[in-house]
Amino acid sequence: MDSLTPSDLFSPSKARQQRARAQDWAHIESWLSYKYAGRTMPAFERNEETLKVLRELSMANERADEERAVLERVEREALKELDEVTTNPNGAHILSTLRANLTPEGSTALAALASTTIALSTPTADPQTLAHALISYTATTQNLTNQLTHIQDLQKYLSKQHALLRAQLHELQTDPLFSAPASLQRQTIEQTRQTKHLRSKIREAESQLSSLQSSHARAMTPGSKNIATVEAITDMLEQQRASEELRERVQALEEEVEQFGGLPADLTAARKEVGRLEVRCDEVRRRRDELFEELVG
């Protein structure tokens, strides 16, 4: 109640909430004092989250205490019944009389029946009940044996595959055939630079060609618009041919760069990717040779 503000004094709902919270804290403190049995309780922050957690913990502890009390009462009653059955003089007399009048074969059969009943945990020694329990245990044992065999086979297969993958990984990491050339990164950078340079040259040539065409169109008289000089046509053809050559060169460089476009930026990762592609290429080549040999055969 110490946390009440002046505005809370005029709000019945807030006052009830504060009173309920104070009761909850009092219950928690009483429960903790009982659990620690005179020892000092640890310090903790008093807020809504802590109160919620402690309340749930106390309720769970009370439920567990109730369940334990019920279980202890049931165990006491069961032990009491067992003591009554054990100390029953009539039952002991009947058992001793039965044993005294049994033949050795009957005693052996009775002992076997009792041990079987105990081993199968059946409530009675009825032969039909024992048979059903034995069949159930046998089926369960067989299923577990089959599952264990399957798991062992699966474990062997996984171990074999794991060893094979580790061997392949070691080969990829150590074999120089699967490593990328040292100049790969430098070549890629150089080709990219050349591509950018040629693209700028193409844009300049196209701009100059457009400018020349515009100048030529403005310089022509109305009567000679449909007549082109030999020099202008030759110059235009040469510029067009140079532009085509530049475009083809740029296209060739772009195709070379695209071959390395899918490689990672990291040099080590790029080498591994090149090695993987070389392995794939060798596999395809071997498959091609095998198909060719089959066709020839």
mmCIF file of C-alpha atoms in Angstrom:
data_model
loop_
_atom_site.group_PDB
_atom_site.id
_atom_site.type_symbol
_atom_site.label_atom_id
_atom_site.label_comp_id
_atom_site.label_asym_id
_atom_site.label_seq_id
_atom_site.Cartn_x
_atom_site.Cartn_y
_atom_site.Cartn_z
ATOM 1 C CA MET A 1 0.000 0.000 0.000
ATOM 2 C CA ASP A 2 3.033 2.301 0.217
ATOM 3 C CA SER A 3 3.055 2.759 -3.556
ATOM 4 C CA LEU A 4 -0.361 4.450 -3.585
ATOM 5 C CA THR A 5 -0.331 7.905 -5.137
ATOM 6 C CA PRO A 6 -2.738 10.726 -4.199
ATOM 7 C CA SER A 7 -4.713 10.074 -7.373
ATOM 8 C CA ASP A 8 -5.160 6.413 -6.388
ATOM 9 C CA LEU A 9 -6.945 7.419 -3.199
ATOM 10 C CA PHE A 10 -9.828 8.720 -5.288
ATOM 11 C CA SER A 11 -9.899 5.678 -7.645
ATOM 12 C CA PRO A 12 -11.609 2.628 -6.103
ATOM 13 C CA SER A 13 -10.455 0.321 -8.935
ATOM 14 C CA LYS A 14 -6.788 1.245 -8.467
ATOM 15 C CA ALA A 15 -7.132 0.911 -4.719
ATOM 16 C CA ARG A 16 -8.545 -2.622 -5.160
ATOM 17 C CA GLN A 17 -5.701 -3.513 -7.507
ATOM 18 C CA GLN A 18 -3.132 -2.281 -5.016
ATOM 19 C CA ARG A 19 -4.838 -4.200 -2.202
ATOM 20 C CA ALA A 20 -4.923 -7.415 -4.267
ATOM 21 C CA ARG A 21 -1.258 -6.947 -5.203
ATOM 22 C CA ALA A 22 -0.338 -6.452 -1.550
ATOM 23 C CA GLN A 23 -2.203 -9.672 -0.633
ATOM 24 C CA ASP A 24 -0.366 -11.566 -3.356
ATOM 25 C CA TRP A 25 2.991 -10.330 -2.095
ATOM 26 C CA ALA A 26 2.033 -11.286 1.456
ATOM 27 C CA HIS A 27 1.152 -14.820 0.273
ATOM 28 C CA ILE A 28 4.425 -15.082 -1.674
ATOM 29 C CA GLU A 29 6.473 -13.922 1.313
ATOM 30 C CA SER A 30 4.717 -16.430 3.579
ATOM 31 C CA TRP A 31 5.359 -19.244 1.096
ATOM 32 C CA LEU A 32 9.024 -18.301 0.658
ATOM 33 C CA SER A 33 9.505 -18.057 4.429
ATOM 34 C CA TYR A 34 8.094 -21.583 4.810
ATOM 35 C CA LYS A 35 10.302 -22.946 2.048
ATOM 36 C CA TYR A 36 13.509 -21.347 3.348
ATOM 37 C CA ALA A 37 12.691 -22.478 6.929
ATOM 38 C CA GLY A 38 14.315 -19.622 8.802
ATOM 39 C CA ARG A 39 17.085 -18.921 6.274
ATOM 40 C CA THR A 40 17.486 -15.522 4.684
ATOM 41 C CA MET A 41 15.473 -15.110 1.504
ATOM 42 C CA PRO A 42 17.377 -13.850 -1.544
ATOM 43 C CA ALA A 43 16.774 -10.274 -2.630
ATOM 44 C CA PHE A 44 14.734 -9.806 -5.789
ATOM 45 C CA GLU A 45 13.065 -6.950 -7.627
ATOM 46 C CA ARG A 46 9.411 -6.402 -6.725
ATOM 47 C CA ASN A 47 7.597 -5.790 -9.985
ATOM 48 C CA GLU A 48 4.649 -7.243 -11.902
ATOM 49 C CA GLU A 49 6.724 -9.799 -13.841
ATOM 50 C CA THR A 50 8.431 -11.127 -10.694
ATOM 51 C CA LEU A 51 5.086 -11.345 -8.888
ATOM 52 C CA LYS A 52 3.550 -13.253 -11.819
ATOM 53 C CA VAL A 53 6.421 -15.759 -11.952
ATOM 54 C CA LEU A 54 6.439 -16.308 -8.188
ATOM 55 C CA ARG A 55 2.656 -16.741 -8.149
ATOM 56 C CA GLU A 56 2.818 -19.398 -10.876
ATOM 57 C CA LEU A 57 5.720 -21.089 -9.083
ATOM 58 C CA SER A 58 3.843 -21.211 -5.787
ATOM 59 C CA MET A 59 0.715 -22.630 -7.467
ATOM 60 C CA ALA A 60 2.798 -25.296 -9.230
ATOM 61 C CA ASN A 61 4.501 -26.144 -5.919
ATOM 62 C CA GLU A 62 1.162 -26.495 -4.152
ATOM 63 C CA ARG A 63 -0.146 -28.785 -6.898
ATOM 64 C CA ALA A 64 3.004 -30.886 -6.659
ATOM 65 C CA ASP A 65 2.616 -31.116 -2.862
ATOM 66 C CA GLU A 66 -1.001 -32.244 -3.256
ATOM 67 C CA GLU A 67 -0.031 -34.866 -5.849
ATOM 68 C CA ARG A 68 2.793 -36.123 -3.624
ATOM 69 C CA ALA A 69 0.418 -36.349 -0.647
ATOM 70 C CA VAL A 70 -2.106 -38.356 -2.701
ATOM 71 C CA LEU A 71 0.659 -40.646 -3.957
ATOM 72 C CA GLU A 72 1.959 -41.227 -0.435
ATOM 73 C CA ARG A 73 -1.560 -42.022 0.799
ATOM 74 C CA VAL A 74 -2.072 -44.523 -2.017
ATOM 75 C CA GLU A 75 1.312 -46.138 -1.290
ATOM 76 C CA ARG A 76 0.467 -46.421 2.416
ATOM 77 C CA GLU A 77 -2.878 -48.040 1.630
ATOM 78 C CA ALA A 78 -1.223 -50.430 -0.841
ATOM 79 C CA LEU A 79 1.454 -51.402 1.703
ATOM 80 C CA LYS A 80 -1.227 -51.903 4.320
ATOM 81 C CA GLU A 81 -3.141 -54.251 2.007
ATOM 82 C CA LEU A 82 0.055 -56.141 1.169
ATOM 83 C CA ASP A 83 0.831 -56.548 4.870
ATOM 84 C CA GLU A 84 -2.639 -57.885 5.478
ATOM 85 C CA VAL A 85 -2.277 -60.377 2.623
ATOM 86 C CA THR A 86 1.191 -61.415 3.808
ATOM 87 C CA THR A 87 0.198 -61.857 7.451
ATOM 88 C CA ASN A 88 -3.032 -63.701 6.655
ATOM 89 C CA PRO A 89 -2.639 -67.089 8.468
ATOM 90 C CA ASN A 90 -5.238 -68.760 6.258
ATOM 91 C CA GLY A 91 -3.333 -67.917 3.102
ATOM 92 C CA ALA A 92 -0.058 -69.181 4.580
ATOM 93 C CA HIS A 93 -1.740 -72.375 5.742
ATOM 94 C CA ILE A 94 -3.290 -72.976 2.329
ATOM 95 C CA LEU A 95 0.065 -72.379 0.627
ATOM 96 C CA SER A 96 1.936 -74.736 2.950
ATOM 97 C CA THR A 97 -0.752 -77.418 2.539
ATOM 98 C CA LEU A 98 -0.639 -77.027 -1.253
ATOM 99 C CA ARG A 99 3.138 -77.370 -1.318
ATOM 100 C CA ALA A 100 3.078 -80.426 0.958
ATOM 101 C CA ASN A 101 0.615 -82.285 -1.272
ATOM 102 C CA LEU A 102 2.218 -81.451 -4.594
ATOM 103 C CA THR A 103 4.434 -83.878 -6.473
ATOM 104 C CA PRO A 104 7.931 -82.746 -7.461
ATOM 105 C CA GLU A 105 6.679 -82.117 -10.972
ATOM 106 C CA GLY A 106 3.764 -80.062 -9.594
ATOM 107 C CA SER A 107 6.097 -78.036 -7.384
ATOM 108 C CA THR A 108 8.314 -77.336 -10.361
ATOM 109 C CA ALA A 109 5.305 -76.336 -12.459
ATOM 110 C CA LEU A 110 3.965 -74.107 -9.674
ATOM 111 C CA ALA A 111 7.340 -72.394 -9.277
ATOM 112 C CA ALA A 112 7.595 -71.904 -13.039
ATOM 113 C CA LEU A 113 4.073 -70.485 -13.172
ATOM 114 C CA ALA A 114 4.803 -68.079 -10.306
ATOM 115 C CA SER A 115 8.135 -66.926 -11.791
ATOM 116 C CA THR A 116 6.491 -66.459 -15.216
ATOM 117 C CA THR A 117 3.708 -64.397 -13.672
ATOM 118 C CA ILE A 118 6.229 -62.212 -11.862
ATOM 119 C CA ALA A 119 8.458 -61.820 -14.942
ATOM 120 C CA LEU A 120 5.529 -60.820 -17.167
ATOM 121 C CA SER A 121 4.007 -58.546 -14.462
ATOM 122 C CA THR A 122 0.536 -60.015 -14.950
ATOM 123 C CA PRO A 123 -2.137 -59.512 -12.279
ATOM 124 C CA THR A 124 -3.162 -63.184 -12.265
ATOM 125 C CA ALA A 125 -1.628 -66.557 -13.086
ATOM 126 C CA ASP A 126 -4.335 -67.392 -15.603
ATOM 127 C CA PRO A 127 -2.728 -69.303 -18.529
ATOM 128 C CA GLN A 128 -4.642 -67.291 -21.125
ATOM 129 C CA THR A 129 -3.507 -64.013 -19.563
ATOM 130 C CA LEU A 130 0.081 -65.260 -19.436
ATOM 131 C CA ALA A 131 -0.125 -66.348 -23.076
ATOM 132 C CA HIS A 132 -1.382 -62.938 -24.223
ATOM 133 C CA ALA A 133 1.296 -61.164 -22.193
ATOM 134 C CA LEU A 134 4.020 -63.474 -23.580
ATOM 135 C CA ILE A 135 2.837 -62.876 -27.161
ATOM 136 C CA SER A 136 2.795 -59.129 -26.598
ATOM 137 C CA TYR A 137 6.302 -59.146 -25.110
ATOM 138 C CA THR A 138 7.584 -61.339 -27.940
ATOM 139 C CA ALA A 139 6.121 -59.052 -30.624
ATOM 140 C CA THR A 140 7.538 -55.985 -28.907
ATOM 141 C CA THR A 141 10.966 -57.612 -28.611
ATOM 142 C CA GLN A 142 10.947 -58.589 -32.291
ATOM 143 C CA ASN A 143 9.957 -55.065 -33.366
ATOM 144 C CA LEU A 144 12.666 -53.524 -31.246
ATOM 145 C CA THR A 145 15.212 -55.998 -32.621
ATOM 146 C CA ASN A 146 14.229 -55.135 -36.213
ATOM 147 C CA GLN A 147 14.407 -51.414 -35.493
ATOM 148 C CA LEU A 148 17.818 -51.829 -33.832
ATOM 149 C CA THR A 149 19.124 -53.743 -36.852
ATOM 150 C CA HIS A 150 17.807 -51.060 -39.207
ATOM 151 C CA ILE A 151 19.420 -48.312 -37.118
ATOM 152 C CA GLN A 152 22.745 -50.171 -37.083
ATOM 153 C CA ASP A 153 22.665 -50.561 -40.889
ATOM 154 C CA LEU A 154 21.791 -46.885 -41.269
ATOM 155 C CA GLN A 155 24.642 -45.925 -38.955
ATOM 156 C CA LYS A 156 27.118 -47.995 -40.991
ATOM 157 C CA TYR A 157 25.908 -46.388 -44.221
ATOM 158 C CA LEU A 158 26.168 -42.884 -42.764
ATOM 159 C CA SER A 159 29.661 -43.607 -41.427
ATOM 160 C CA LYS A 160 30.753 -44.846 -44.849
ATOM 161 C CA GLN A 161 29.299 -41.798 -46.599
ATOM 162 C CA HIS A 162 30.882 -39.498 -44.024
ATOM 163 C CA ALA A 163 34.317 -41.044 -44.619
ATOM 164 C CA LEU A 164 33.849 -40.765 -48.391
ATOM 165 C CA LEU A 165 32.839 -37.091 -48.170
ATOM 166 C CA ARG A 166 35.794 -36.284 -45.927
ATOM 167 C CA ALA A 167 38.146 -37.969 -48.409
ATOM 168 C CA GLN A 168 36.654 -35.968 -51.288
ATOM 169 C CA LEU A 169 36.889 -32.758 -49.272
ATOM 170 C CA HIS A 170 40.554 -33.445 -48.481
ATOM 171 C CA GLU A 171 41.234 -34.100 -52.160
ATOM 172 C CA LEU A 172 39.534 -30.853 -53.185
ATOM 173 C CA GLN A 173 41.507 -28.899 -50.611
ATOM 174 C CA THR A 174 44.934 -30.399 -51.370
ATOM 175 C CA ASP A 175 44.919 -31.339 -55.068
ATOM 176 C CA PRO A 176 46.419 -28.510 -57.157
ATOM 177 C CA LEU A 177 44.180 -29.492 -60.082
ATOM 178 C CA PHE A 178 41.166 -28.098 -58.249
ATOM 179 C CA SER A 179 42.781 -24.765 -57.382
ATOM 180 C CA ALA A 180 42.130 -21.643 -59.422
ATOM 181 C CA PRO A 181 45.094 -19.994 -61.183
ATOM 182 C CA ALA A 182 46.830 -17.268 -59.239
ATOM 183 C CA SER A 183 46.193 -14.723 -61.981
ATOM 184 C CA LEU A 184 42.428 -15.326 -62.112
ATOM 185 C CA GLN A 185 41.484 -12.308 -60.043
ATOM 186 C CA ARG A 186 43.907 -10.046 -61.924
ATOM 187 C CA GLN A 187 42.594 -11.233 -65.302
ATOM 188 C CA THR A 188 39.003 -10.665 -64.238
ATOM 189 C CA ILE A 189 39.766 -7.125 -63.067
ATOM 190 C CA GLU A 190 41.682 -6.351 -66.269
ATOM 191 C CA GLN A 191 38.914 -7.678 -68.528
ATOM 192 C CA THR A 192 36.296 -5.720 -66.595
ATOM 193 C CA ARG A 193 38.381 -2.556 -66.973
ATOM 194 C CA GLN A 194 38.790 -3.142 -70.728
ATOM 195 C CA THR A 195 35.062 -3.739 -71.102
ATOM 196 C CA LYS A 196 34.230 -0.447 -69.409
ATOM 197 C CA HIS A 197 36.810 1.372 -71.533
ATOM 198 C CA LEU A 198 35.462 -0.087 -74.800
ATOM 199 C CA ARG A 199 31.893 0.736 -73.808
ATOM 200 C CA SER A 200 32.871 4.365 -73.321
ATOM 201 C CA LYS A 201 34.628 4.319 -76.719
ATOM 202 C CA ILE A 202 31.474 2.929 -78.360
ATOM 203 C CA ARG A 203 29.352 5.660 -76.801
ATOM 204 C CA GLU A 204 31.812 8.304 -78.026
ATOM 205 C CA ALA A 205 31.822 6.840 -81.558
ATOM 206 C CA GLU A 206 28.028 6.673 -81.656
ATOM 207 C CA SER A 207 27.829 10.262 -80.430
ATOM 208 C CA GLN A 208 30.301 11.406 -83.095
ATOM 209 C CA LEU A 209 28.410 9.492 -85.776
ATOM 210 C CA SER A 210 25.154 11.085 -84.740
ATOM 211 C CA SER A 211 26.765 14.503 -84.725
ATOM 212 C CA LEU A 212 28.223 13.962 -88.202
ATOM 213 C CA GLN A 213 24.911 12.796 -89.533
ATOM 214 C CA SER A 214 23.186 15.862 -88.115
ATOM 215 C CA SER A 215 25.866 18.186 -89.523
ATOM 216 C CA HIS A 216 25.670 16.522 -92.903
ATOM 217 C CA ALA A 217 21.888 16.804 -92.951
ATOM 218 C CA ARG A 218 22.056 20.532 -92.115
ATOM 219 C CA ALA A 219 24.797 21.197 -94.723
ATOM 220 C CA MET A 220 22.921 19.572 -97.604
ATOM 221 C CA THR A 221 20.934 21.809 -99.949
ATOM 222 C CA PRO A 222 17.300 21.036 -100.728
ATOM 223 C CA GLY A 223 18.240 19.784 -104.185
ATOM 224 C CA SER A 224 21.058 17.572 -102.962
ATOM 225 C CA LYS A 225 19.418 15.996 -99.889
ATOM 226 C CA ASN A 226 18.911 12.743 -101.761
ATOM 227 C CA ILE A 227 22.487 12.704 -103.190
ATOM 228 C CA ALA A 228 25.422 11.603 -101.025
ATOM 229 C CA THR A 229 29.043 12.191 -101.927
ATOM 230 C CA VAL A 230 31.478 9.300 -102.257
ATOM 231 C CA GLU A 231 33.675 10.713 -99.485
ATOM 232 C CA ALA A 232 30.776 11.008 -97.036
ATOM 233 C CA ILE A 233 29.568 7.489 -97.811
ATOM 234 C CA THR A 234 33.084 6.063 -97.425
ATOM 235 C CA ASP A 235 33.632 7.910 -94.146
ATOM 236 C CA MET A 236 30.295 6.713 -92.844
ATOM 237 C CA LEU A 237 31.031 3.125 -93.825
ATOM 238 C CA GLU A 238 34.450 3.252 -92.149
ATOM 239 C CA GLN A 239 32.958 4.665 -88.957
ATOM 240 C CA GLN A 240 30.234 2.049 -89.029
ATOM 241 C CA ARG A 241 32.793 -0.718 -89.549
ATOM 242 C CA ALA A 242 34.916 0.618 -86.686
ATOM 243 C CA SER A 243 31.832 0.800 -84.511
ATOM 244 C CA GLU A 244 30.925 -2.806 -85.381
ATOM 245 C CA GLU A 245 34.452 -3.950 -84.592
ATOM 246 C CA LEU A 246 34.348 -2.197 -81.238
ATOM 247 C CA ARG A 247 30.936 -3.702 -80.498
ATOM 248 C CA GLU A 248 32.154 -7.219 -81.397
ATOM 249 C CA ARG A 249 35.238 -6.775 -79.220
ATOM 250 C CA VAL A 250 33.134 -5.576 -76.304
ATOM 251 C CA GLN A 251 30.742 -8.494 -76.787
ATOM 252 C CA ALA A 252 33.652 -10.954 -76.809
ATOM 253 C CA LEU A 253 35.057 -9.441 -73.622
ATOM 254 C CA GLU A 254 31.641 -9.519 -71.978
ATOM 255 C CA GLU A 255 31.302 -13.217 -72.835
ATOM 256 C CA GLU A 256 34.723 -13.895 -71.298
ATOM 257 C CA VAL A 257 33.778 -11.975 -68.164
ATOM 258 C CA GLU A 258 30.407 -13.773 -67.940
ATOM 259 C CA GLN A 259 32.272 -17.091 -67.764
ATOM 260 C CA PHE A 260 33.661 -15.913 -64.436
ATOM 261 C CA GLY A 261 30.537 -14.041 -63.389
ATOM 262 C CA GLY A 262 29.160 -16.804 -61.170
ATOM 263 C CA LEU A 263 32.373 -17.120 -59.135
ATOM 264 C CA PRO A 264 32.461 -15.732 -55.578
ATOM 265 C CA ALA A 265 34.446 -12.598 -54.819
ATOM 266 C CA ASP A 266 36.652 -14.489 -52.359
ATOM 267 C CA LEU A 267 39.716 -16.042 -54.027
ATOM 268 C CA THR A 268 39.595 -19.253 -51.960
ATOM 269 C CA ALA A 269 35.868 -19.738 -52.599
ATOM 270 C CA ALA A 270 36.417 -19.021 -56.317
ATOM 271 C CA ARG A 271 39.123 -21.665 -56.496
ATOM 272 C CA LYS A 272 36.858 -24.207 -54.835
ATOM 273 C CA GLU A 273 34.045 -23.386 -57.279
ATOM 274 C CA VAL A 274 36.401 -23.733 -60.267
ATOM 275 C CA GLY A 275 37.585 -27.069 -58.879
ATOM 276 C CA ARG A 276 34.032 -28.277 -58.501
ATOM 277 C CA LEU A 277 33.202 -27.260 -62.076
ATOM 278 C CA GLU A 278 36.330 -29.030 -63.361
ATOM 279 C CA VAL A 279 35.296 -32.188 -61.548
ATOM 280 C CA ARG A 280 31.839 -31.887 -63.082
ATOM 281 C CA CYS A 281 33.395 -31.351 -66.520
ATOM 282 C CA ASP A 282 35.544 -34.470 -66.098
ATOM 283 C CA GLU A 283 32.471 -36.478 -65.105
ATOM 284 C CA VAL A 284 30.549 -35.280 -68.171
ATOM 285 C CA ARG A 285 33.557 -36.008 -70.384
ATOM 286 C CA ARG A 286 33.873 -39.544 -68.996
ATOM 287 C CA ARG A 287 30.143 -40.068 -69.498
ATOM 288 C CA ARG A 288 30.472 -38.881 -73.102
ATOM 289 C CA ASP A 289 33.362 -41.290 -73.721
ATOM 290 C CA GLU A 290 31.382 -44.167 -72.171
ATOM 291 C CA LEU A 291 28.382 -43.424 -74.401
ATOM 292 C CA PHE A 292 30.644 -43.247 -77.437
ATOM 293 C CA GLU A 293 32.269 -46.572 -76.571
ATOM 294 C CA GLU A 294 28.827 -48.141 -76.144
ATOM 295 C CA LEU A 295 27.774 -46.854 -79.566
ATOM 296 C CA VAL A 296 30.975 -48.145 -81.172
ATOM 297 C CA GLY A 297 30.552 -51.538 -79.451
#
